[in-house]
Coordinates of C-alpha atoms in Angstrom, one line a residue:
M1044 CA 104.9 83.3 94.1
G1045 CA 105.3 87.0 93.2
K1046 CA 106.5 89.8 95.8
K1047 CA 103.5 91.9 97.1
K1048 CA 103.6 95.6 96.6
A1049 CA 105.1 97.9 99.0
A1050 CA 104.4 102.0 98.8
S1051 CA 106.7 104.4 100.4
A1052 CA 105.4 107.6 102.1
S1053 CA 107.6 109.3 99.7
Q1054 CA 106.7 108.3 96.5
T1055 CA 107.6 109.7 92.9
K1056 CA 105.0 109.4 89.8
D1057 CA 107.3 106.2 88.5
D1058 CA 106.9 104.5 91.6
E1059 CA 103.4 105.2 91.6
K1060 CA 102.9 103.7 88.1
S1061 CA 104.8 100.8 89.5
L1062 CA 101.9 100.1 92.2
G1063 CA 99.5 100.8 89.1
S1064 CA 98.3 103.5 90.7
K1065 CA 97.0 105.9 87.5
T1066 CA 94.6 108.0 89.7
K1067 CA 95.5 110.1 92.5
L1068 CA 94.3 109.2 96.0
K1069 CA 91.2 110.9 97.2
P1070 CA 91.1 113.7 99.4
A1071 CA 90.1 111.6 103.1
S1072 CA 90.0 112.9 106.9
A1073 CA 89.8 109.4 108.0
I1074 CA 91.4 106.0 107.3
H1075 CA 90.4 102.6 108.7
V1076 CA 94.7 101.5 109.3
R1077 CA 96.2 98.3 110.0
H1078 CA 99.9 98.1 111.3
I1079 CA 102.6 96.2 112.3
L1080 CA 104.8 97.6 114.9
C1081 CA 108.7 96.5 116.0
E1082 CA 110.7 98.4 118.6
K1083 CA 113.8 96.8 117.2
Q1084 CA 114.4 97.7 113.5
S1085 CA 115.9 93.9 112.8
K1086 CA 112.2 92.5 113.7
I1087 CA 110.2 94.5 111.3
L1088 CA 112.8 93.5 108.6
Q1089 CA 111.5 89.8 109.6
A1090 CA 108.1 91.0 108.9
L1091 CA 108.6 93.2 105.9
E1092 CA 110.3 89.9 104.6
K1093 CA 107.1 87.8 105.3
L1094 CA 105.0 90.1 103.1
E1095 CA 107.4 90.1 100.5
D1096 CA 106.8 86.7 100.4
G1097 CA 103.4 87.0 100.7
G1098 CA 102.1 86.5 103.9
K1099 CA 98.6 88.1 104.8
F1100 CA 99.2 91.3 106.6
D1101 CA 96.9 90.3 109.7
A1102 CA 98.2 87.0 110.2
V1103 CA 102.0 88.7 110.3
A1104 CA 100.8 91.8 112.5
R1105 CA 99.7 88.6 115.0
E1106 CA 103.2 87.1 114.7
F1107 CA 105.4 89.9 114.8
S1108 CA 103.5 93.2 116.0
E1109 CA 104.5 94.3 119.5
D1110 CA 101.3 96.7 120.4
K1111 CA 97.6 96.3 121.9
A1112 CA 96.9 96.2 117.8
K1113 CA 98.3 92.8 117.4
Q1114 CA 95.1 91.6 116.5
G1115 CA 96.0 91.3 112.8
G1116 CA 97.0 94.9 113.5
N1117 CA 93.7 96.7 113.4
L1118 CA 94.0 100.4 114.7
G1119 CA 90.4 101.0 113.0
R1120 CA 88.9 104.2 112.2
Q1121 CA 91.7 107.0 112.8
V1122 CA 91.1 111.3 111.9
R1123 CA 93.4 113.3 110.6
G1124 CA 95.4 115.0 113.7
S1125 CA 94.8 111.8 115.8
M1126 CA 98.4 109.9 114.5
V1127 CA 102.0 110.9 115.1
G1128 CA 103.0 112.7 112.4
P1129 CA 105.7 110.3 110.3
F1130 CA 102.9 108.0 110.6
Q1131 CA 100.1 110.1 109.6
E1132 CA 101.9 111.3 106.4
A1133 CA 103.0 107.8 105.8
A1134 CA 99.1 106.4 106.0
F1135 CA 97.4 109.0 104.3
N1136 CA 99.6 108.6 101.3
L1137 CA 98.6 105.2 101.0
Q1138 CA 96.7 103.2 98.6
V1139 CA 93.7 101.7 99.8
S1140 CA 94.5 97.6 100.0
S1141 CA 93.3 94.3 101.6
P1142 CA 94.9 92.1 104.6
D1143 CA 95.0 89.7 101.5
K1144 CA 97.2 91.7 99.0
P1145 CA 98.4 94.7 101.1
I1146 CA 99.6 97.3 99.9
Y1147 CA 102.3 99.0 102.6
T1148 CA 104.9 101.2 104.0
N1149 CA 108.2 99.9 102.8
P1150 CA 110.7 101.4 104.0
P1151 CA 109.1 100.7 107.6
V1152 CA 108.0 104.1 109.0
K1153 CA 110.2 105.0 112.3
T1154 CA 108.2 107.0 114.8
A1155 CA 109.1 107.4 119.0
F1156 CA 107.1 104.2 119.3
G1157 CA 108.9 101.8 116.9
Y1158 CA 108.9 100.6 113.7
H1159 CA 105.6 100.8 111.8
I1160 CA 104.8 98.7 108.8
I1161 CA 101.1 100.4 107.8
M1162 CA 98.3 99.4 105.2
V1163 CA 95.1 101.1 104.6
E1164 CA 91.9 99.8 104.5
K1165 CA 89.6 102.6 103.8
R1166 CA 89.3 106.1 103.1
E1167 CA 87.0 108.6 104.0

């Protein structure tokens, strides 16, 4: 099975093409977001490996995430300004995807809370 597509918060135009993006992201003031949060880099890299091997985002979040969003990593609707800087920047730069075929941050995003793999389900 092929590897899932991953996105970096600092993509170049070539990177966007590799993700199949031919259009710019529509402006959004809110997103519906999921994440996997691990305190240790080694654990988040294990989660990343599972995703790259074709794992569903919500299943990998239930297995690896260390926060209250452990129920599939669902953080729900988040408005711009309600998230920590690096997390928000990465999340608002992601394309919309589904837990079955996620487009997620790679490498994981580091914040004061730990390491995050982020995906966005909806932009508003």
